[in-house]
Coordinates of C-alpha atoms in Angstrom, one line a residue:
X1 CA 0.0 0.0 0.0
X2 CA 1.3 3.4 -1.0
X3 CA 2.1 5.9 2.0
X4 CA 0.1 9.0 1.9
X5 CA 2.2 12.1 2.0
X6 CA 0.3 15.3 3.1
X7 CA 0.8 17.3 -0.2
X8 CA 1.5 16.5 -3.9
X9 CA 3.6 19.3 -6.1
X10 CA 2.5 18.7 -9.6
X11 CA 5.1 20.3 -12.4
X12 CA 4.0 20.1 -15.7
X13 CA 6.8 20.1 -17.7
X14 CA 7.0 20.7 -21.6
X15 CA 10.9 22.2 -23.1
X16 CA 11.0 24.6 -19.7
X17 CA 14.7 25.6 -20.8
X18 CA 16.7 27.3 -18.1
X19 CA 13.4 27.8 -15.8
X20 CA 12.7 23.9 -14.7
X21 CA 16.1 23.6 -12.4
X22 CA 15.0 27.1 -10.6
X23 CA 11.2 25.9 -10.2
X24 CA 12.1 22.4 -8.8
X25 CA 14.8 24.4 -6.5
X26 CA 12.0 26.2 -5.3
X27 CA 9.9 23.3 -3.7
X28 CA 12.9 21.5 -2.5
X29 CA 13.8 24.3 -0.5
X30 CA 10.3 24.8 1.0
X31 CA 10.1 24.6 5.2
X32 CA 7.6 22.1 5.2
X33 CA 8.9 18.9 4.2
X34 CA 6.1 16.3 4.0
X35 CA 5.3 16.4 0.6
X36 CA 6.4 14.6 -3.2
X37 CA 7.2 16.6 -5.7
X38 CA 5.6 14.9 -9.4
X39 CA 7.4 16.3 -12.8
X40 CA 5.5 15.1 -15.9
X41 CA 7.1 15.3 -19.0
X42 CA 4.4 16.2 -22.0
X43 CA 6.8 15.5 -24.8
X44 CA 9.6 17.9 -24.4
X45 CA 12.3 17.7 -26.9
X46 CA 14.7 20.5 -25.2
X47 CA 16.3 18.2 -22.8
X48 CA 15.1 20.4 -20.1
X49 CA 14.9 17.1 -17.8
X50 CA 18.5 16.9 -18.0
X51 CA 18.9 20.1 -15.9
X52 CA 17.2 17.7 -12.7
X53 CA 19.5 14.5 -13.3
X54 CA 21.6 14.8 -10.8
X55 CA 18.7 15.2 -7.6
X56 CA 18.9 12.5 -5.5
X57 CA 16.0 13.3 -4.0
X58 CA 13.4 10.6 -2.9
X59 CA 10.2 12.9 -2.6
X60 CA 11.1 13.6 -6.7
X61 CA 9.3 10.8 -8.9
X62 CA 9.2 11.8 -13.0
X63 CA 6.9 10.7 -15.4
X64 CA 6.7 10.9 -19.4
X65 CA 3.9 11.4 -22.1
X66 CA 3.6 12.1 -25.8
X67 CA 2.9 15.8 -25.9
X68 CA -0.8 16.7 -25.1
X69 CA -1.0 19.6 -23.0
X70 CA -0.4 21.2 -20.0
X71 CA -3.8 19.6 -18.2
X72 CA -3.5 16.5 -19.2
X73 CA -0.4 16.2 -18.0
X74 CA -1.5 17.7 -14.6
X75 CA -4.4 15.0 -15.1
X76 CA -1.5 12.2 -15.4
X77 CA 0.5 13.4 -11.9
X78 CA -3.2 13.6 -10.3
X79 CA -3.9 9.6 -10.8
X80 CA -0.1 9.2 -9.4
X81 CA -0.7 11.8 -6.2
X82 CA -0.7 9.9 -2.9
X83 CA -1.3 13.1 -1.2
X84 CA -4.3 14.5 0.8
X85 CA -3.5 18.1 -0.4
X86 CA -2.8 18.9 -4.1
X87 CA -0.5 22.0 -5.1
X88 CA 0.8 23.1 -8.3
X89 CA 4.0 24.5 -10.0
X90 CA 4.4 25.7 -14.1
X91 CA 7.7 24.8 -14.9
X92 CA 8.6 28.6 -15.0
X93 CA 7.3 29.7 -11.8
X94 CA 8.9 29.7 -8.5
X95 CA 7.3 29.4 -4.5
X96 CA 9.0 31.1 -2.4
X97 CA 10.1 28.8 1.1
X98 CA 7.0 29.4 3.4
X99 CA 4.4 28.3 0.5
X100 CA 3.4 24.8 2.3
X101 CA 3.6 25.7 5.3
X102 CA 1.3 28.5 5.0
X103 CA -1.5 26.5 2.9
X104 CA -1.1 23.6 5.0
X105 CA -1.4 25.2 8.4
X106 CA -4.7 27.1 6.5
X107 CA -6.2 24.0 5.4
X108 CA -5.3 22.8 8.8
X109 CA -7.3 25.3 10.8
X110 CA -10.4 25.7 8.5
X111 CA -12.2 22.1 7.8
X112 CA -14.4 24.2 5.6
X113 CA -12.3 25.1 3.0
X114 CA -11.8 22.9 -0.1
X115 CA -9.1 25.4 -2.1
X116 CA -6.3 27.8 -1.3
X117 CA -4.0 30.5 -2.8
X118 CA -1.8 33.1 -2.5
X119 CA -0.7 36.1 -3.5
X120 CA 1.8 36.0 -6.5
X121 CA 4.2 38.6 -7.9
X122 CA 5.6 38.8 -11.4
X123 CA 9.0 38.1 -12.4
X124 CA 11.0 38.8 -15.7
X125 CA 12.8 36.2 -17.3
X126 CA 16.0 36.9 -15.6
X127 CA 14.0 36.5 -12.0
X128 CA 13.8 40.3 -11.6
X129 CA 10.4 41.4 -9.6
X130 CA 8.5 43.8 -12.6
X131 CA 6.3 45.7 -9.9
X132 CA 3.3 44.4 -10.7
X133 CA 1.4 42.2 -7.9
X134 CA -1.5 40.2 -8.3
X135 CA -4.9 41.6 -6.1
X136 CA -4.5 41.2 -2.4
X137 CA -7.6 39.6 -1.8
X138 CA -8.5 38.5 2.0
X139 CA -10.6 35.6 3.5
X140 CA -13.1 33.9 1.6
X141 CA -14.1 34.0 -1.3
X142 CA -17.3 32.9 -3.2
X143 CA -18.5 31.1 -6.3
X144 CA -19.8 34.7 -8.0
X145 CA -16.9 36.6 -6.8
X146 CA -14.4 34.2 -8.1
X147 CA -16.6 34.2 -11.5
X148 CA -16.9 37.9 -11.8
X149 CA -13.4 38.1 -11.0
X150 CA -10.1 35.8 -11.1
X151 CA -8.1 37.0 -8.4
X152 CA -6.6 33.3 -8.2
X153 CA -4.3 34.5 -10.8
X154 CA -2.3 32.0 -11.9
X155 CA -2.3 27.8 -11.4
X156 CA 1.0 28.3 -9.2
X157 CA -0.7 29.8 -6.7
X158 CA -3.1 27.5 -5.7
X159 CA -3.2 24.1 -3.8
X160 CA -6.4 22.0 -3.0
X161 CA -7.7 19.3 -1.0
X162 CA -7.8 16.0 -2.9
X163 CA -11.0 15.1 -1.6
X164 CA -12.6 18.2 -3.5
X165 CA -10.8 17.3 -6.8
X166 CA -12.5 13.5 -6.2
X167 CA -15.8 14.7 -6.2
X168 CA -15.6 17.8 -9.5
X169 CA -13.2 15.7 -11.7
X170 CA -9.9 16.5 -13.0
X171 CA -8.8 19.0 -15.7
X172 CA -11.1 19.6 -18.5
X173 CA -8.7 19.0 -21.1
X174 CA -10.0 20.8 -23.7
X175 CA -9.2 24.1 -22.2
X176 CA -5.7 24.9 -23.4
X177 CA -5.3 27.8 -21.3
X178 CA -8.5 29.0 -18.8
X179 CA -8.0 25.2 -17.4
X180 CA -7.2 26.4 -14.4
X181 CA -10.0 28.6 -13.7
X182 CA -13.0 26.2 -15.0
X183 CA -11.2 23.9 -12.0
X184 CA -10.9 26.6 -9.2
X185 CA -14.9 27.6 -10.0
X186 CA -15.9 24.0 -10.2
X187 CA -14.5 23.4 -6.9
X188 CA -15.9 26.6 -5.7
X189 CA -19.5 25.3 -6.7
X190 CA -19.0 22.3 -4.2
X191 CA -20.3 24.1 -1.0
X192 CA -20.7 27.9 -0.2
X193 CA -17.0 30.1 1.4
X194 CA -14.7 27.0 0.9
X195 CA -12.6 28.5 -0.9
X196 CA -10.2 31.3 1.1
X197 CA -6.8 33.4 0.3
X198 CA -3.7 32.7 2.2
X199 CA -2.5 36.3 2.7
X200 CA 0.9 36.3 1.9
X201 CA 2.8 36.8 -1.4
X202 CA 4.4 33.5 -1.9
X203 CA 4.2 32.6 -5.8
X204 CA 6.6 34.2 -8.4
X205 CA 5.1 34.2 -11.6
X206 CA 7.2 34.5 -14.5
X207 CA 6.2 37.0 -17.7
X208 CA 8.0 35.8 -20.6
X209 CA 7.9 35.8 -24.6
X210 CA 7.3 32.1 -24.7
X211 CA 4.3 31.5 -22.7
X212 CA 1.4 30.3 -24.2
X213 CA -0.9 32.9 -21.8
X214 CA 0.2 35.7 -23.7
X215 CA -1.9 34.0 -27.1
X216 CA -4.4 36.7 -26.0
X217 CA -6.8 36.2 -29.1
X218 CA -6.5 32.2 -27.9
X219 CA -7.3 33.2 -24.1
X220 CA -9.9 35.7 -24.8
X221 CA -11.7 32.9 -27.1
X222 CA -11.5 30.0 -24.6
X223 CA -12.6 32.4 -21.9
X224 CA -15.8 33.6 -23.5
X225 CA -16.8 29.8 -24.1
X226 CA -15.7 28.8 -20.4
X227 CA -18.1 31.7 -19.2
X228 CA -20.8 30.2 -21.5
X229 CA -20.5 27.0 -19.2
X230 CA -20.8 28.9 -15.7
X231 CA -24.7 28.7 -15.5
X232 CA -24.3 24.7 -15.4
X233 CA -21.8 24.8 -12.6
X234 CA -23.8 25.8 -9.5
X235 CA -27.9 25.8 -8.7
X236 CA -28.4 29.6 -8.6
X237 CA -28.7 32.6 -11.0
X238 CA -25.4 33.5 -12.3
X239 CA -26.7 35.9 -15.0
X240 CA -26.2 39.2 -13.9
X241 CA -22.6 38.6 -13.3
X242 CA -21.2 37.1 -16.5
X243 CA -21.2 40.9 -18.1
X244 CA -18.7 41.8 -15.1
X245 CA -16.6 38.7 -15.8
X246 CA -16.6 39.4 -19.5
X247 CA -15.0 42.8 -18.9
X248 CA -12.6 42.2 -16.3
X249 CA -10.9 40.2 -19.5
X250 CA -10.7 42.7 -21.9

């Protein structure tokens, strides 16, 4: 029988370059310890895996698929997770060392809440802070207000209990991009204010010319189409706030 581990990093990894090493640093050097860190390969062909040979690690376990996308790769380290709490990493973002901890001890104290995340700030390529923080949001936060606006931010900055992810399903795969909204807003659906910010800016998320998130013609498209699905994610009348969603995009 596999040993549970209190938290799963999941790393989707496809040719990260120079930014996987830094990213896998980053979990390795967290303060809490209990965790195993999953890296699956979705068909790189830059080596990048190379750059992690020589960890010795035992909480490190690496896994390999044909190319299909960042979700369904996340979907692959999902069926492997032996954890209780699920967190993830892109390959070019970085936690900083208190990230765990501080989900883990909120989880911890509030048997109500499904899902977590921090605050993030944006880095260059280079690792340089750019000034530009993500919204400071405090406590919970509900279905609407996480529909009308996304102040998750980015996939790195959230972790959630495995339990939650049993009973709305994995990834939609079909979302290429807004994949990790359609999750955080199916999970918020579950039950009301289970959802609630860890105050503390603890992901780094990297701006850079390669990342598919900046396809902003490809974003806005799969965006208007994920809002399009919202009314069939909770019981209750969503309509008036899909117009507010709509324009905190554009």
């Amino acid at each position: 029988m596999a040993t549970e581990v209190l938290s799963s990093v999941l790393v989707p990894v496809h040719n990260a370059g120079p930014y996987l090493r830094p990213a896998v640093d980053s979990v390795l050097a967290q303060t809490f310890s209990d965790f195993e860190l999953i890296l699956i390969d979705d068909g790189s062909s830059d080596g990048c895996l190379e750059s992690v040979s020589d960890l010795r690690d035992p909480r490190i376990r690496i896994f390999r698929q044909e190319q299909r996308g960042a979700p369904a790769a996340l979907n692959a380290g999902l069926a492997r997770a032996r954890g209780s709490v699920i967190a993830f990493l892109d390959h070019d973002d970085l936690w900083l060392p208190g990230k765990l901890a501080s989900h883990a001890q909120c989880l911890s104290q509030h048997s109500e809440i499904d899902l977590t995340f921090d605050w993030s700030r944006m880095i260059d390529e280079n690792g340089l802070d750019l000034g530009l923080p993500s919204r400071a949001w405090v406590g919970t936060i509900s279905f609407e207000q996480l529909v009308e606006d996304f102040v998750v931010g980015n996939t790195s900055a959230i972790a959630v209990r495995k339990n939650a992810l049993d009973k709305v399903g994995a990834f939609n795969e079909s979302y290429r991009r807004v994949y990790d909204a359609d999750l955080c807003w199916r999970v918020a659906a579950l039950r009301p204010g289970n959802c609630r910010a860890v105050p503390h800016y603890l992901t780094l998320y990297r701006r850079h010319t390669g990342q598919m998130s900046r396809e902003w013609r490809e974003v806005r498209r799969e965006w208007e189409y994920l809002l399009r699905q919202v009314p069939g994610y909770a019981p209750r009348s969503v309509a008036q706030i899909l117009p507010v969603a709509d324009s905190n995009m554009r």
